[in-house]
PDB file of C-alpha atoms in Angstrom:
ATOM      1  CA  GLY A  16     106.357 141.662  90.777  1.00 56.00           C
ATOM      2  CA  GLN A  17     106.799 143.769  93.389  1.00 56.00           C
ATOM      3  CA  GLN A  18     104.217 146.353  93.975  1.00 85.00           C
ATOM      4  CA  VAL A  19     102.786 149.663  95.862  1.00 93.00           C
ATOM      5  CA  MET A  20      99.253 149.255  96.090  1.00 95.00           C
ATOM      6  CA  GLN A  21      96.996 151.994  96.649  1.00 96.00           C
ATOM      7  CA  ILE A  22      93.473 152.342  97.953  1.00 96.00           C
ATOM      8  CA  PRO A  23      90.971 153.503  97.261  1.00 97.00           C
ATOM      9  CA  GLN A  24      91.387 154.742  93.438  1.00 95.00           C
ATOM     10  CA  TYR A  25      88.565 156.962  93.626  1.00 96.00           C
ATOM     11  CA  GLN A  26      86.812 158.555  96.754  1.00 96.00           C
ATOM     12  CA  HIS A  27      84.071 161.464  96.762  1.00 97.00           C
ATOM     13  CA  VAL A  28      83.719 163.255  99.875  1.00 97.00           C
ATOM     14  CA  GLN A  29      81.607 166.132 101.056  1.00 97.00           C
ATOM     15  CA  GLU A  30      83.258 169.448 101.600  1.00 97.00           C
ATOM     16  CA  GLY A  31      84.235 169.231 105.377  1.00 97.00           C
ATOM     17  CA  GLU A  32      84.593 165.503 105.751  1.00 97.00           C
ATOM     18  CA  ASP A  33      87.798 163.424 106.160  1.00 98.00           C
ATOM     19  CA  PHE A  34      89.583 161.634 103.702  1.00 98.00           C
ATOM     20  CA  THR A  35      92.191 158.662 103.852  1.00 98.00           C
ATOM     21  CA  THR A  36      94.335 156.878 101.316  1.00 98.00           C
ATOM     22  CA  TYR A  37      96.383 153.773 102.417  1.00 98.00           C
ATOM     23  CA  CYS A  38      99.505 152.447 100.260  1.00 98.00           C
ATOM     24  CA  ASN A  39     100.823 148.850 101.060  1.00 97.00           C
ATOM     25  CA  SER A  40     103.750 147.485  99.737  1.00 95.00           C
ATOM     26  CA  SER A  41     104.678 143.739  99.409  1.00 91.00           C
ATOM     27  CA  THR A  42     108.307 144.737 100.582  1.00 91.00           C
ATOM     28  CA  THR A  43     109.767 146.587 103.246  1.00 93.00           C
ATOM     29  CA  LEU A  44     110.478 150.089 102.269  1.00 93.00           C
ATOM     30  CA  SER A  45     113.290 152.316 103.159  1.00 91.00           C
ATOM     31  CA  ASN A  46     111.048 155.571 102.901  1.00 92.00           C
ATOM     32  CA  ILE A  47     108.032 156.611 101.468  1.00 95.00           C
ATOM     33  CA  GLN A  48     107.022 159.748  99.693  1.00 95.00           C
ATOM     34  CA  TRP A  49     103.695 161.416  98.841  1.00 97.00           C
ATOM     35  CA  TYR A  50     102.916 163.850  95.886  1.00 97.00           C
ATOM     36  CA  LYS A  51      99.677 165.362  94.878  1.00 98.00           C
ATOM     37  CA  GLN A  52      98.666 166.068  91.322  1.00 97.00           C
ATOM     38  CA  ARG A  53      96.014 168.481  90.647  1.00 97.00           C
ATOM     39  CA  PRO A  54      93.651 167.820  87.696  1.00 94.00           C
ATOM     40  CA  GLY A  55      95.662 168.579  84.482  1.00 92.00           C
ATOM     41  CA  GLY A  56      98.917 169.344  86.500  1.00 95.00           C
ATOM     42  CA  HIS A  57     102.054 167.720  87.582  1.00 96.00           C
ATOM     43  CA  PRO A  58     102.776 165.967  90.600  1.00 96.00           C
ATOM     44  CA  VAL A  59     104.133 167.746  93.227  1.00 96.00           C
ATOM     45  CA  PHE A  60     106.134 166.328  96.475  1.00 95.00           C
ATOM     46  CA  LEU A  61     104.333 166.753  99.895  1.00 96.00           C
ATOM     47  CA  ILE A  62     106.452 164.874 102.179  1.00 95.00           C
ATOM     48  CA  GLN A  63     108.744 161.683 102.791  1.00 94.00           C
ATOM     49  CA  LEU A  64     108.592 159.511 105.688  1.00 95.00           C
ATOM     50  CA  VAL A  65     111.642 157.471 107.034  1.00 93.00           C
ATOM     51  CA  LYS A  66     111.200 156.032 110.061  1.00 94.00           C
ATOM     52  CA  SER A  67     109.402 153.157 111.333  1.00 97.00           C
ATOM     53  CA  GLY A  68     106.322 154.432 113.168  1.00 97.00           C
ATOM     54  CA  GLU A  69     106.722 158.040 112.268  1.00 97.00           C
ATOM     55  CA  VAL A  70     103.939 160.276 112.152  1.00 98.00           C
ATOM     56  CA  LYS A  71     104.137 163.777 110.319  1.00 97.00           C
ATOM     57  CA  LYS A  72     101.563 166.716 109.963  1.00 97.00           C
ATOM     58  CA  GLN A  73     101.259 169.324 107.298  1.00 96.00           C
ATOM     59  CA  LYS A  74      98.458 171.601 108.521  1.00 97.00           C
ATOM     60  CA  ARG A  75      95.004 169.531 107.776  1.00 98.00           C
ATOM     61  CA  LEU A  76      97.289 166.474 106.362  1.00 98.00           C
ATOM     62  CA  THR A  77      98.583 163.638 108.667  1.00 98.00           C
ATOM     63  CA  PHE A  78     100.958 161.206 107.179  1.00 98.00           C
ATOM     64  CA  GLN A  79     101.964 157.697 108.636  1.00 98.00           C
ATOM     65  CA  PHE A  80     104.617 155.331 108.153  1.00 98.00           C
ATOM     66  CA  GLY A  81     104.159 151.571 109.243  1.00 97.00           C
ATOM     67  CA  GLU A  82     105.834 149.976 111.980  1.00 96.00           C
ATOM     68  CA  ALA A  83     106.793 147.272 109.506  1.00 96.00           C
ATOM     69  CA  LYS A  84     107.784 150.045 106.708  1.00 96.00           C
ATOM     70  CA  LYS A  85     105.435 148.291 104.537  1.00 96.00           C
ATOM     71  CA  ASN A  86     102.389 150.535 104.634  1.00 97.00           C
ATOM     72  CA  SER A  87     101.707 154.197 105.087  1.00 98.00           C
ATOM     73  CA  SER A  88      98.697 156.358 104.982  1.00 98.00           C
ATOM     74  CA  LEU A  89      97.545 160.018 104.336  1.00 98.00           C
ATOM     75  CA  HIS A  90      94.866 161.507 106.018  1.00 98.00           C
ATOM     76  CA  ILE A  91      93.305 164.732 105.490  1.00 98.00           C
ATOM     77  CA  THR A  92      90.785 166.408 108.046  1.00 98.00           C
ATOM     78  CA  ALA A  93      88.043 168.571 107.200  1.00 98.00           C
ATOM     79  CA  THR A  94      88.578 168.762 103.200  1.00 97.00           C
ATOM     80  CA  GLN A  95      88.243 171.748 100.937  1.00 97.00           C
ATOM     81  CA  THR A  96      87.708 172.244  97.593  1.00 96.00           C
ATOM     82  CA  THR A  97      91.647 173.036  97.256  1.00 96.00           C
ATOM     83  CA  ASP A  98      92.361 169.467  97.979  1.00 98.00           C
ATOM     84  CA  VAL A  99      90.882 167.925  94.806  1.00 98.00           C
ATOM     85  CA  GLY A 100      93.199 166.011  92.900  1.00 97.00           C
ATOM     86  CA  THR A 101      95.248 162.632  92.845  1.00 96.00           C
ATOM     87  CA  TYR A 102      97.470 161.664  95.867  1.00 97.00           C
ATOM     88  CA  PHE A 103     100.130 159.188  94.724  1.00 96.00           C
ATOM     89  CA  CYS A 104     102.483 157.170  97.092  1.00 96.00           C
ATOM     90  CA  ALA A 105     105.952 156.255  96.119  1.00 94.00           C
ATOM     91  CA  GLY A 106     108.012 153.845  97.931  1.00 93.00           C
ATOM     92  CA  ALA A 107     111.679 153.210  97.961  1.00 88.00           C
ATOM     93  CA  ARG A 108     112.446 149.511  98.091  1.00 85.00           C
ATOM     94  CA  SER A 109     114.575 148.801 100.640  1.00 83.00           C
ATOM     95  CA  ARG A 110     117.326 146.303  99.482  1.00 81.00           C
ATOM     96  CA  ASP A 111     118.030 149.063  96.409  1.00 79.00           C
ATOM     97  CA  ASP A 112     116.135 152.232  96.666  1.00 78.00           C
ATOM     98  CA  LYS A 113     114.386 151.649  93.689  1.00 83.00           C
ATOM     99  CA  ILE A 114     111.091 153.955  93.572  1.00 89.00           C
ATOM    100  CA  ILE A 115     107.917 152.281  92.830  1.00 91.00           C
ATOM    101  CA  PHE A 116     104.745 154.379  92.726  1.00 93.00           C
ATOM    102  CA  GLY A 117     101.196 153.634  93.776  1.00 94.00           C
ATOM    103  CA  LYS A 118      98.423 153.946  91.224  1.00 93.00           C
ATOM    104  CA  GLY A 119      97.017 156.974  93.167  1.00 95.00           C
ATOM    105  CA  THR A 120      93.733 157.935  95.117  1.00 96.00           C
ATOM    106  CA  ARG A 121      91.924 160.612  93.109  1.00 96.00           C
ATOM    107  CA  LEU A 122      89.827 162.772  95.428  1.00 98.00           C
ATOM    108  CA  HIS A 123      86.660 164.682  94.545  1.00 97.00           C
ATOM    109  CA  ILE A 124      84.795 167.128  96.728  1.00 96.00           C
ATOM    110  CA  LEU A 125      81.302 167.492  96.671  1.00 91.00           C
ATOM    111  CA  PRO A 126      80.197 171.031  97.552  1.00 82.00           C
TER     112      PRO A 126
ATOM    113  CA  ASP B  14     113.254 180.704  89.869  1.00 60.00           C
ATOM    114  CA  GLY B  15     114.595 177.218  89.636  1.00 70.00           C
ATOM    115  CA  GLY B  16     112.652 174.772  88.197  1.00 93.00           C
ATOM    116  CA  ILE B  17     112.232 172.072  85.073  1.00 96.00           C
ATOM    117  CA  THR B  18     111.082 173.387  81.881  1.00 97.00           C
ATOM    118  CA  GLN B  19     109.215 170.654  79.530  1.00 97.00           C
ATOM    119  CA  SER B  20     108.294 171.623  75.989  1.00 94.00           C
ATOM    120  CA  PRO B  21     106.030 171.476  74.211  1.00 94.00           C
ATOM    121  CA  LYS B  22     103.068 171.162  76.209  1.00 95.00           C
ATOM    122  CA  TYR B  23     100.886 169.584  73.612  1.00 95.00           C
ATOM    123  CA  LEU B  24     102.407 167.354  70.684  1.00 94.00           C
ATOM    124  CA  PHE B  25     100.674 165.676  67.969  1.00 93.00           C
ATOM    125  CA  ARG B  26     102.759 163.002  66.205  1.00 90.00           C
ATOM    126  CA  LYS B  27     101.897 161.133  63.027  1.00 90.00           C
ATOM    127  CA  GLU B  28     102.333 157.244  63.380  1.00 88.00           C
ATOM    128  CA  GLY B  29     105.806 156.097  61.903  1.00 88.00           C
ATOM    129  CA  GLN B  30     107.407 159.547  63.367  1.00 91.00           C
ATOM    130  CA  ASN B  31     110.021 160.204  65.727  1.00 94.00           C
ATOM    131  CA  VAL B  32     109.634 162.701  68.234  1.00 95.00           C
ATOM    132  CA  THR B  33     111.692 164.351  70.839  1.00 96.00           C
ATOM    133  CA  LEU B  34     110.446 165.792  74.216  1.00 97.00           C
ATOM    134  CA  SER B  35     112.746 168.474  75.738  1.00 97.00           C
ATOM    135  CA  CYS B  36     113.454 168.490  79.510  1.00 98.00           C
ATOM    136  CA  GLU B  37     115.802 171.369  80.747  1.00 97.00           C
ATOM    137  CA  GLN B  38     116.297 171.808  84.581  1.00 97.00           C
ATOM    138  CA  ASN B  39     118.209 174.867  86.537  1.00 96.00           C
ATOM    139  CA  LEU B  40     118.242 173.074  90.041  1.00 93.00           C
ATOM    140  CA  ASN B  41     121.827 171.741  89.703  1.00 92.00           C
ATOM    141  CA  HIS B  42     120.248 168.427  90.190  1.00 93.00           C
ATOM    142  CA  ASP B  43     122.246 165.549  89.194  1.00 92.00           C
ATOM    143  CA  ALA B  44     119.737 162.821  88.594  1.00 92.00           C
ATOM    144  CA  MET B  45     117.252 163.557  86.044  1.00 95.00           C
ATOM    145  CA  TYR B  46     114.124 160.732  84.725  1.00 96.00           C
ATOM    146  CA  TRP B  47     111.476 160.482  82.422  1.00 98.00           C
ATOM    147  CA  TYR B  48     108.114 159.200  83.337  1.00 97.00           C
ATOM    148  CA  ARG B  49     104.783 158.016  81.483  1.00 97.00           C
ATOM    149  CA  GLN B  50     101.444 158.444  83.010  1.00 96.00           C
ATOM    150  CA  ASP B  51      98.523 156.894  81.629  1.00 93.00           C
ATOM    151  CA  PRO B  52      95.000 157.685  82.560  1.00 85.00           C
ATOM    152  CA  GLY B  53      94.159 156.033  86.174  1.00 76.00           C
ATOM    153  CA  GLN B  54      97.382 154.825  86.077  1.00 78.00           C
ATOM    154  CA  GLY B  55     100.720 155.625  88.314  1.00 84.00           C
ATOM    155  CA  LEU B  56     104.044 156.896  86.994  1.00 93.00           C
ATOM    156  CA  ARG B  57     106.057 154.403  85.045  1.00 94.00           C
ATOM    157  CA  LEU B  58     109.779 154.894  84.638  1.00 95.00           C
ATOM    158  CA  ILE B  59     111.062 155.056  81.275  1.00 97.00           C
ATOM    159  CA  TYR B  60     114.606 156.322  81.534  1.00 97.00           C
ATOM    160  CA  TYR B  61     116.943 157.766  84.393  1.00 95.00           C
ATOM    161  CA  SER B  62     120.344 159.243  84.385  1.00 95.00           C
ATOM    162  CA  GLN B  63     122.320 159.917  87.530  1.00 91.00           C
ATOM    163  CA  ILE B  64     125.527 161.599  85.796  1.00 93.00           C
ATOM    164  CA  VAL B  65     126.120 163.323  82.693  1.00 95.00           C
ATOM    165  CA  ASN B  66     126.760 161.033  79.790  1.00 95.00           C
ATOM    166  CA  ASP B  67     125.335 157.865  81.243  1.00 95.00           C
ATOM    167  CA  PHE B  68     121.759 156.728  81.366  1.00 96.00           C
ATOM    168  CA  GLN B  69     119.681 153.377  82.534  1.00 95.00           C
ATOM    169  CA  LYS B  70     116.537 152.031  81.363  1.00 96.00           C
ATOM    170  CA  GLY B  71     113.799 152.223  83.552  1.00 94.00           C
ATOM    171  CA  ASP B  72     110.557 149.560  83.527  1.00 92.00           C
ATOM    172  CA  ILE B  73     109.325 150.579  79.816  1.00 95.00           C
ATOM    173  CA  ALA B  74     112.418 151.829  78.055  1.00 97.00           C
ATOM    174  CA  GLU B  75     111.245 149.982  74.758  1.00 96.00           C
ATOM    175  CA  GLY B  76     110.614 152.280  71.851  1.00 96.00           C
ATOM    176  CA  TYR B  77     112.272 155.376  73.777  1.00 97.00           C
ATOM    177  CA  SER B  78     115.631 156.782  73.676  1.00 97.00           C
ATOM    178  CA  VAL B  79     117.471 159.352  75.867  1.00 98.00           C
ATOM    179  CA  SER B  80     120.777 161.299  76.146  1.00 98.00           C
ATOM    180  CA  ARG B  81     122.478 163.144  78.911  1.00 97.00           C
ATOM    181  CA  GLU B  82     125.010 165.201  77.051  1.00 97.00           C
ATOM    182  CA  LYS B  83     124.655 168.282  79.560  1.00 97.00           C
ATOM    183  CA  LYS B  84     123.583 168.592  83.291  1.00 96.00           C
ATOM    184  CA  GLU B  85     120.681 170.437  82.627  1.00 97.00           C
ATOM    185  CA  SER B  86     119.077 168.678  79.737  1.00 98.00           C
ATOM    186  CA  PHE B  87     117.729 165.139  79.286  1.00 98.00           C
ATOM    187  CA  PRO B  88     115.804 164.985  76.328  1.00 98.00           C
ATOM    188  CA  LEU B  89     113.395 161.974  75.386  1.00 98.00           C
ATOM    189  CA  THR B  90     112.629 160.732  71.784  1.00 97.00           C
ATOM    190  CA  VAL B  91     109.758 158.396  71.296  1.00 96.00           C
ATOM    191  CA  THR B  92     110.598 156.251  68.205  1.00 94.00           C
ATOM    192  CA  SER B  93     108.507 154.901  65.821  1.00 89.00           C
ATOM    193  CA  ALA B  94     108.981 151.608  67.588  1.00 88.00           C
ATOM    194  CA  GLN B  95     106.860 152.454  70.453  1.00 89.00           C
ATOM    195  CA  LYS B  96     103.543 150.643  70.214  1.00 88.00           C
ATOM    196  CA  ASN B  97     101.329 152.954  71.972  1.00 90.00           C
ATOM    197  CA  PRO B  98     102.790 156.136  72.714  1.00 93.00           C
ATOM    198  CA  THR B  99      99.655 158.532  73.407  1.00 95.00           C
ATOM    199  CA  ALA B 100     100.250 159.482  76.937  1.00 96.00           C
ATOM    200  CA  PHE B 101     101.207 162.025  79.440  1.00 97.00           C
ATOM    201  CA  TYR B 102     105.126 162.144  79.806  1.00 98.00           C
ATOM    202  CA  LEU B 103     106.787 163.795  82.942  1.00 98.00           C
ATOM    203  CA  CYS B 104     110.357 164.596  83.491  1.00 98.00           C
ATOM    204  CA  ALA B 105     111.782 164.864  86.798  1.00 96.00           C
ATOM    205  CA  SER B 106     115.029 165.745  88.939  1.00 95.00           C
ATOM    206  CA  SER B 107     116.190 165.081  91.975  1.00 91.00           C
ATOM    207  CA  ILE B 108     119.460 166.050  94.158  1.00 85.00           C
ATOM    208  CA  GLU B 109     120.334 162.431  94.437  1.00 73.00           C
ATOM    209  CA  ASN B 110     118.668 159.099  94.135  1.00 66.00           C
ATOM    210  CA  PRO B 111     115.011 159.664  95.809  1.00 61.00           C
ATOM    211  CA  GLY B 112     115.604 156.470  97.384  1.00 60.00           C
ATOM    212  CA  GLN B 113     117.997 158.028  99.598  1.00 62.00           C
ATOM    213  CA  GLY B 114     115.202 160.357 100.852  1.00 62.00           C
ATOM    214  CA  TYR B 115     114.889 163.234  98.217  1.00 72.00           C
ATOM    215  CA  GLY B 116     111.852 164.113  96.596  1.00 88.00           C
ATOM    216  CA  TYR B 117     111.175 164.524  92.918  1.00 93.00           C
ATOM    217  CA  THR B 118     110.770 167.939  91.208  1.00 94.00           C
ATOM    218  CA  PHE B 119     108.605 167.229  88.430  1.00 97.00           C
ATOM    219  CA  GLY B 120     108.069 169.168  85.275  1.00 97.00           C
ATOM    220  CA  SER B 121     104.700 170.388  83.828  1.00 97.00           C
ATOM    221  CA  GLY B 122     104.655 167.646  81.388  1.00 97.00           C
ATOM    222  CA  THR B 123     104.293 167.168  77.688  1.00 97.00           C
ATOM    223  CA  ARG B 124     100.982 165.751  76.261  1.00 96.00           C
ATOM    224  CA  LEU B 125     101.851 163.484  73.403  1.00 96.00           C
ATOM    225  CA  THR B 126      98.719 162.323  71.082  1.00 95.00           C
ATOM    226  CA  VAL B 127      99.644 160.097  67.904  1.00 90.00           C
ATOM    227  CA  VAL B 128      96.957 161.186  65.070  1.00 86.00           C
TER     228      VAL B 128
END
């Protein structure tokens, strides 16, 4: 079936290092959303990307939507302990707007 | 403050029992959703409702039932027919279909354990 693949599944980084998670869809997306879930918490909406090639920034977070609208990335610059958690992408299929979640990337920060 | 309230936070159920999870929102959102999350997995859609008195099956509806008698409320019943009900259940709402560009607002979740 159509899926949204997210890599890596886990990532350990030293505090201060950068982090990137990638999201790839087998089908064209009308938009993609990113969520953060802290350990023991619930997903919180971060941002939505709609346009081909779109880039958005939130402080140390940079979000990109690919030109073909099939992939996306989230990059965190100079990670901090508050960045710990699981980052999910959720893509909306173009043909019916069904939301498909990736399995998430769990970020662990080493002090 | 507006938000989504799920209760209870933790729930233990004996095998063979039905159990109902509560979800209430005061965001005036039309659409509400139930997702299931298993360790290391993404979110899988159980049921959703875009309007009062109407709801649709998601990808894993077997063994679950819902109702939407009020805009604010969307309870989920986990029936004895659900083979593996132990999971983290998340309720969400949105202004419209998130596929149209609006993000979900999630509740804090209910952790269900079958004992």
